Coordinates of C-alpha atoms in Angstrom, one line a residue:
M1 CA 0.0 0.0 0.0
R2 CA 2.9 2.4 0.9
K3 CA 4.5 1.6 -2.4
F4 CA 1.2 2.3 -4.2
N5 CA 0.9 5.6 -2.5
K6 CA 4.5 6.5 -3.3
T7 CA 3.8 5.8 -7.0
I8 CA 0.7 8.0 -6.9
I9 CA 2.7 10.9 -5.3
Q10 CA 5.5 10.6 -7.8
T11 CA 3.0 10.6 -10.7
I12 CA 1.3 13.7 -9.3
F13 CA 4.6 15.6 -9.0
L14 CA 5.5 14.6 -12.6
V15 CA 2.1 15.9 -13.8
V16 CA 2.5 19.2 -11.9
F17 CA 6.0 19.8 -13.3
I18 CA 4.8 19.1 -16.9
M19 CA 1.8 21.4 -16.4
A20 CA 4.1 24.1 -15.0
G21 CA 6.4 23.7 -18.0
I22 CA 9.4 22.9 -15.8
F23 CA 11.5 19.9 -16.8
N24 CA 15.1 18.6 -16.8
V25 CA 16.6 17.0 -19.9
S26 CA 19.8 15.2 -20.9
Y27 CA 21.4 15.6 -24.3
G28 CA 24.3 14.4 -26.4
Q29 CA 27.2 16.2 -28.1
T30 CA 28.1 16.3 -31.8
K31 CA 30.8 17.8 -34.0
T32 CA 28.3 19.3 -36.4
G33 CA 26.0 22.3 -36.0
P34 CA 22.7 23.0 -37.6
K35 CA 22.4 22.3 -41.4
T36 CA 19.2 24.3 -42.0
I37 CA 17.9 27.8 -41.3
T38 CA 19.9 29.5 -38.5
R39 CA 18.2 32.7 -37.4
N40 CA 20.3 34.1 -34.5
I41 CA 23.6 33.7 -32.7
M42 CA 24.9 35.0 -29.3
Q43 CA 27.9 34.3 -27.0
D44 CA 27.4 33.9 -23.3
R45 CA 29.6 35.1 -20.4
K46 CA 31.4 31.8 -20.3
G47 CA 32.3 32.0 -24.0
N48 CA 29.8 29.5 -25.3
I49 CA 28.2 30.2 -28.6
W50 CA 24.4 29.7 -28.7
I51 CA 22.6 29.2 -32.0
A52 CA 18.8 29.5 -32.6
S53 CA 17.9 27.3 -35.6
W54 CA 15.0 25.4 -37.1
E55 CA 16.6 22.3 -35.7
G56 CA 16.6 23.6 -32.2
I57 CA 19.0 25.5 -29.9
F58 CA 22.6 24.5 -30.2
R59 CA 25.4 25.3 -27.8
Y60 CA 29.0 25.4 -29.1
D61 CA 31.7 25.1 -26.4
G62 CA 34.7 25.6 -28.8
T63 CA 34.9 21.9 -29.5
S64 CA 31.5 20.3 -30.0
F65 CA 27.9 21.2 -30.5
T66 CA 25.0 20.2 -28.2
N67 CA 21.4 20.5 -29.2
I68 CA 19.9 21.7 -25.9
T69 CA 16.2 21.5 -27.0
T70 CA 16.1 18.3 -28.9
K71 CA 14.3 16.5 -26.1
V72 CA 12.3 19.6 -25.0
S73 CA 10.5 20.8 -28.1
P74 CA 10.3 20.1 -31.8
A75 CA 9.7 23.8 -32.5
R76 CA 11.7 26.0 -34.8
F77 CA 13.7 28.6 -32.8
F78 CA 14.3 32.2 -34.0
S79 CA 15.9 34.1 -31.0
V80 CA 18.2 33.6 -28.1
L81 CA 19.2 35.9 -25.2
E82 CA 21.4 35.6 -22.1
D83 CA 20.0 37.8 -19.3
R84 CA 22.1 39.7 -16.7
K85 CA 21.8 36.8 -14.3
G86 CA 23.2 34.3 -16.7
N87 CA 19.9 32.6 -17.5
L88 CA 18.9 31.9 -21.2
W89 CA 15.8 32.7 -23.1
F90 CA 14.9 30.9 -26.3
G91 CA 12.1 32.2 -28.6
S92 CA 10.3 29.7 -30.7
I93 CA 7.7 29.8 -33.5
G94 CA 4.5 28.3 -32.2
S95 CA 5.6 27.2 -28.8
G96 CA 6.3 30.5 -27.0
V97 CA 9.5 31.2 -25.1
Y98 CA 11.7 28.8 -23.1
Y99 CA 13.6 29.9 -20.0
Y100 CA 16.7 27.9 -19.2
D101 CA 18.7 28.2 -16.0
G102 CA 21.4 25.7 -17.0
K103 CA 19.6 22.8 -15.5
S104 CA 15.9 22.9 -16.3
F105 CA 13.5 24.6 -18.7
Q106 CA 10.3 26.6 -18.1
N107 CA 8.0 27.3 -21.0
F108 CA 5.9 30.5 -21.2
T109 CA 3.0 30.7 -23.7
T110 CA -0.2 32.7 -24.2
R111 CA -1.6 30.6 -21.3
D112 CA 0.8 32.5 -19.0
G113 CA 0.1 35.9 -20.5
L114 CA 2.6 36.0 -23.4
L115 CA 0.9 38.0 -26.2
N116 CA 1.6 35.4 -29.0
N117 CA 3.5 32.1 -29.2
D118 CA 5.6 33.2 -32.3
V119 CA 8.7 34.8 -30.7
G120 CA 11.0 36.3 -33.2
S121 CA 13.1 38.6 -31.0
I122 CA 14.1 39.0 -27.4
Y123 CA 15.7 41.9 -25.6
E124 CA 16.6 42.8 -22.0
D125 CA 16.2 46.4 -20.9
K126 CA 18.2 48.5 -18.4
K127 CA 15.9 47.5 -15.5
G128 CA 16.2 43.8 -16.3
N129 CA 12.8 43.4 -17.9
I130 CA 12.7 40.9 -20.7
W131 CA 10.9 42.0 -23.9
F132 CA 9.6 39.6 -26.5
G133 CA 8.8 40.6 -30.1
V134 CA 5.9 38.5 -31.3
F135 CA 3.2 38.6 -34.0
G136 CA 0.7 41.2 -32.9
G137 CA 3.0 43.3 -30.8
A138 CA 5.4 42.8 -27.9
S139 CA 5.4 41.4 -24.3
R140 CA 7.4 42.6 -21.3
Y141 CA 8.1 40.2 -18.5
D142 CA 9.2 41.6 -15.1
G143 CA 9.9 38.2 -13.6
K144 CA 6.4 37.7 -12.3
S145 CA 3.9 38.7 -15.1
F146 CA 3.6 39.9 -18.6
R147 CA 2.5 43.3 -19.8
N148 CA 1.5 43.4 -23.5
Y149 CA 1.7 46.1 -26.2
I150 CA -0.5 45.6 -29.3
I151 CA -0.1 46.8 -32.8
N152 CA -3.4 48.1 -34.1
G153 CA -3.0 49.0 -37.7
D154 CA -0.7 52.0 -37.9
A155 CA -0.6 52.5 -34.1
M156 CA 0.8 50.6 -31.1
N157 CA -0.5 50.8 -27.5
E158 CA -0.4 49.1 -24.2
D159 CA -3.1 46.6 -23.6
R160 CA -4.6 46.4 -20.1
T161 CA -7.4 43.9 -20.8
G162 CA -5.2 40.7 -20.7
K163 CA -5.7 40.0 -24.4
T164 CA -3.6 37.4 -26.1
F165 CA -3.4 36.1 -29.7
P166 CA -3.4 32.2 -29.8
E167 CA -3.5 32.6 -33.6
R168 CA -1.0 34.6 -35.6
P169 CA -2.3 38.2 -36.2
P170 CA -1.0 40.7 -38.8
Y171 CA 2.3 42.4 -38.2
E172 CA 5.2 41.4 -36.1
V173 CA 7.7 43.1 -33.8
T174 CA 11.0 42.1 -35.4
A175 CA 13.5 44.0 -33.1
I176 CA 13.5 45.9 -29.8
I177 CA 16.2 48.2 -28.3
E178 CA 16.4 50.7 -25.6
D179 CA 18.6 53.7 -26.5
K180 CA 20.9 55.7 -24.3
T181 CA 18.1 58.2 -23.5
G182 CA 15.8 55.4 -22.3
K183 CA 13.5 55.4 -25.3
F184 CA 12.4 52.1 -26.8
W185 CA 12.5 51.4 -30.5
F186 CA 10.2 48.8 -32.0
A187 CA 10.8 47.5 -35.5
T188 CA 7.8 45.9 -37.1
R189 CA 6.6 44.6 -40.5
G190 CA 4.4 47.7 -40.4
N191 CA 5.5 51.0 -38.9
T192 CA 8.5 51.6 -36.7
F193 CA 7.6 52.9 -33.3
V194 CA 9.5 54.9 -30.6
Y195 CA 8.1 54.6 -27.0
D196 CA 9.0 57.0 -24.2
G197 CA 7.3 55.0 -21.5
K198 CA 4.0 56.7 -22.0
T199 CA 3.3 57.2 -25.7
F200 CA 4.2 55.3 -28.9
S201 CA 5.2 57.6 -31.8
V202 CA 5.6 56.5 -35.5
F203 CA 9.2 57.1 -36.6
T204 CA 9.2 58.9 -39.9
H205 CA 11.6 60.5 -42.5
E206 CA 10.2 63.3 -44.7
N207 CA 6.7 62.5 -43.3
K208 CA 7.0 58.9 -44.5
P209 CA 7.1 56.2 -41.8
F210 CA 9.8 53.6 -41.8
K211 CA 8.1 50.3 -42.7
N212 CA 9.1 46.7 -42.6
V213 CA 12.2 47.3 -40.6
R214 CA 13.9 44.0 -39.5
S215 CA 16.8 45.2 -37.5
I216 CA 17.6 48.2 -35.2
I217 CA 20.8 48.9 -33.3
E218 CA 22.4 51.8 -31.5
D219 CA 26.1 52.3 -32.2
K220 CA 28.8 53.5 -29.8
K221 CA 28.2 57.1 -30.8
G222 CA 24.5 57.0 -30.2
N223 CA 23.4 56.7 -33.8
I224 CA 20.4 54.6 -34.6
W225 CA 20.8 52.2 -37.5
L226 CA 17.7 50.7 -39.2
G227 CA 17.7 47.9 -41.8
G228 CA 14.7 46.6 -43.8
S229 CA 12.9 46.9 -47.1
D230 CA 14.0 50.5 -47.5
G231 CA 17.7 49.6 -47.1
L232 CA 20.3 50.6 -44.5
W233 CA 19.7 54.0 -42.7
R234 CA 21.6 55.9 -40.0
Y235 CA 19.9 58.5 -37.8
D236 CA 22.0 60.7 -35.6
G237 CA 19.1 62.4 -33.8
S238 CA 18.5 65.0 -36.4
T239 CA 19.7 63.9 -39.8
F240 CA 19.4 60.7 -41.9
A241 CA 21.9 58.9 -44.1
N242 CA 21.1 56.1 -46.5
F243 CA 23.9 53.6 -47.4
T244 CA 22.0 51.1 -49.5
Q245 CA 18.5 50.7 -50.8
K246 CA 18.7 46.9 -50.9
F247 CA 16.8 44.9 -48.4
V248 CA 18.8 44.6 -45.1
G249 CA 18.0 41.8 -42.7
Y250 CA 20.4 42.1 -39.8
I251 CA 22.9 44.7 -38.5
I252 CA 25.7 44.7 -35.9
E253 CA 28.5 47.0 -34.9
D254 CA 31.9 45.3 -34.1
K255 CA 34.5 46.4 -31.5
K256 CA 36.3 48.6 -34.0
G257 CA 33.1 50.4 -35.0
N258 CA 32.6 48.7 -38.3
I259 CA 29.0 48.0 -39.3
W260 CA 28.1 44.5 -40.6
T261 CA 25.0 43.6 -42.5
S262 CA 23.2 40.7 -44.1
S263 CA 21.4 42.0 -47.1
E264 CA 20.1 41.4 -50.6
R265 CA 22.3 41.9 -53.7
D266 CA 21.6 43.3 -57.1
H267 CA 19.6 40.8 -59.1
S268 CA 22.3 40.7 -61.8
Q269 CA 25.0 40.1 -59.3
A270 CA 23.1 37.3 -57.6
L271 CA 22.9 35.4 -60.8
A272 CA 26.5 36.0 -61.7
V273 CA 28.1 33.9 -58.9
P274 CA 26.1 30.7 -58.5
R275 CA 27.9 27.9 -56.5
Y276 CA 27.2 24.2 -57.2
D277 CA 26.9 22.2 -54.0
G278 CA 26.7 18.8 -55.6
K279 CA 22.9 18.8 -55.8
F280 CA 21.7 22.1 -57.2
L281 CA 22.9 25.5 -58.4
P282 CA 21.4 28.2 -56.0
N283 CA 21.4 31.9 -56.7
Q284 CA 23.6 33.7 -54.3
A285 CA 21.1 36.4 -53.7
W286 CA 22.4 37.7 -50.3
V287 CA 25.7 39.1 -49.1
L288 CA 27.5 39.6 -45.8
S289 CA 29.0 43.0 -45.9
R290 CA 31.3 45.1 -43.7
Y291 CA 31.1 49.0 -43.7
D292 CA 34.5 50.4 -42.7
Q293 CA 34.1 52.7 -39.7
K294 CA 36.7 55.1 -40.9
S295 CA 34.6 55.9 -43.9
L296 CA 31.2 55.9 -42.1
P297 CA 30.9 59.7 -41.7
D298 CA 30.4 59.8 -45.4
Q299 CA 27.4 58.4 -47.3
G300 CA 29.8 56.6 -49.7
P301 CA 31.7 54.4 -47.2
T302 CA 34.1 51.6 -48.0
V303 CA 32.1 48.4 -48.2
T304 CA 33.7 44.9 -48.3
E305 CA 31.5 42.0 -49.5
I306 CA 32.7 39.0 -47.5
T307 CA 30.6 36.1 -48.9
Y308 CA 27.4 35.2 -50.6
N309 CA 24.5 32.9 -49.9
P310 CA 20.9 32.3 -50.9
M311 CA 20.0 34.1 -47.6
F312 CA 21.8 35.3 -44.5
F313 CA 20.3 36.0 -41.1
G314 CA 21.8 36.9 -37.6
I315 CA 25.4 38.1 -37.1
L316 CA 27.6 37.9 -34.0
E317 CA 31.1 39.2 -33.3
A318 CA 32.6 36.7 -30.9
N319 CA 35.1 37.5 -28.1
D320 CA 38.0 36.5 -30.3
G321 CA 36.9 38.9 -33.1
S322 CA 35.6 36.3 -35.4
I323 CA 32.3 36.9 -37.1
W324 CA 29.6 34.2 -36.9
F325 CA 26.5 34.4 -39.2
G326 CA 23.5 32.3 -39.8
S327 CA 22.1 31.2 -43.2
V328 CA 19.5 29.0 -44.9
N329 CA 22.0 26.1 -44.7
G330 CA 23.6 26.4 -41.2
V331 CA 26.1 28.6 -39.3
Y332 CA 29.4 29.9 -40.5
R333 CA 32.5 31.6 -38.8
Y334 CA 34.7 34.1 -40.5
D335 CA 38.1 34.7 -38.9
G336 CA 39.2 37.5 -41.1
K337 CA 40.7 35.2 -43.7
T338 CA 38.7 32.1 -44.2
I339 CA 35.1 31.0 -43.7
K340 CA 34.3 27.7 -41.9
D341 CA 31.1 25.9 -41.8
F342 CA 30.1 23.3 -39.2
K343 CA 28.4 20.6 -41.3
G344 CA 30.9 17.9 -40.7
E345 CA 33.2 18.4 -43.7
E346 CA 36.6 20.0 -43.2
G347 CA 36.4 22.2 -46.3
Q348 CA 36.8 26.0 -45.9
K349 CA 35.8 28.7 -48.3

């Protein structure tokens, strides 16, 4: 009878942990990284590289890769963040966000107050709040509960009704940053918004709103960079500069002040450099570019095209100065001379 009662208690605890979204997992290591779409990359305080991909979340310790989420969720992952406490957040498409403390996972979804379960971007503000860019708007998590901000056509406002979107609504917050003045910038597939803590304002240039912006960063000098369907723009607080009109997906600034982008190429150029991979001949429609910081005060900067691919995504400068970037076919590392993939072959480009 005691054994029977013990079994019941163990079962109850297991059910409770599953319902709470808290669970421990074990996983194996491999020499290869993801081989399909890789959306975002970051490096933690211990030097590990974390990769958000359609195959899961991978951790690279400098020697081998570990798929952290393989036994947790079959979801595609788009975003990854390490918070100030060293905990990790993984944004998925369809399954909400996963919190990982190094031992166990906790899953947050619309059931917990998250606005939508398609999490494309994650950001931590100066106060330690975690922001999630999702379809329909954004969610802010203070460690206890969510506060949601909803896109309504050309406007964005805080929602105080507890509304969530189990299904995918129009528009998506693709990037969030807090600038040096404390204002928040929200890039969306519709308008771009600036939030002062009270009011959302549409960000415009010559009375035209910036639309379909995919990436926003603030550089060391306080300039705001925006990348999207209207190209690459820099805003210094009063004036604008445009550096390309080609679609820009991601932007980073490296330690030297160079700006790196993943962007589309001219159609004629894309067709000019196909590469046969043994199966098919893809168009190299996207380029990884570096804008030299010494020439950035001008609108005609020195631009170096590093490599080409059918499509590039997130970019990271690692502690050693190497540049990591995601693509439709895995993750790559550029050391300043050669480009290495992690698909299991030893070939370098």
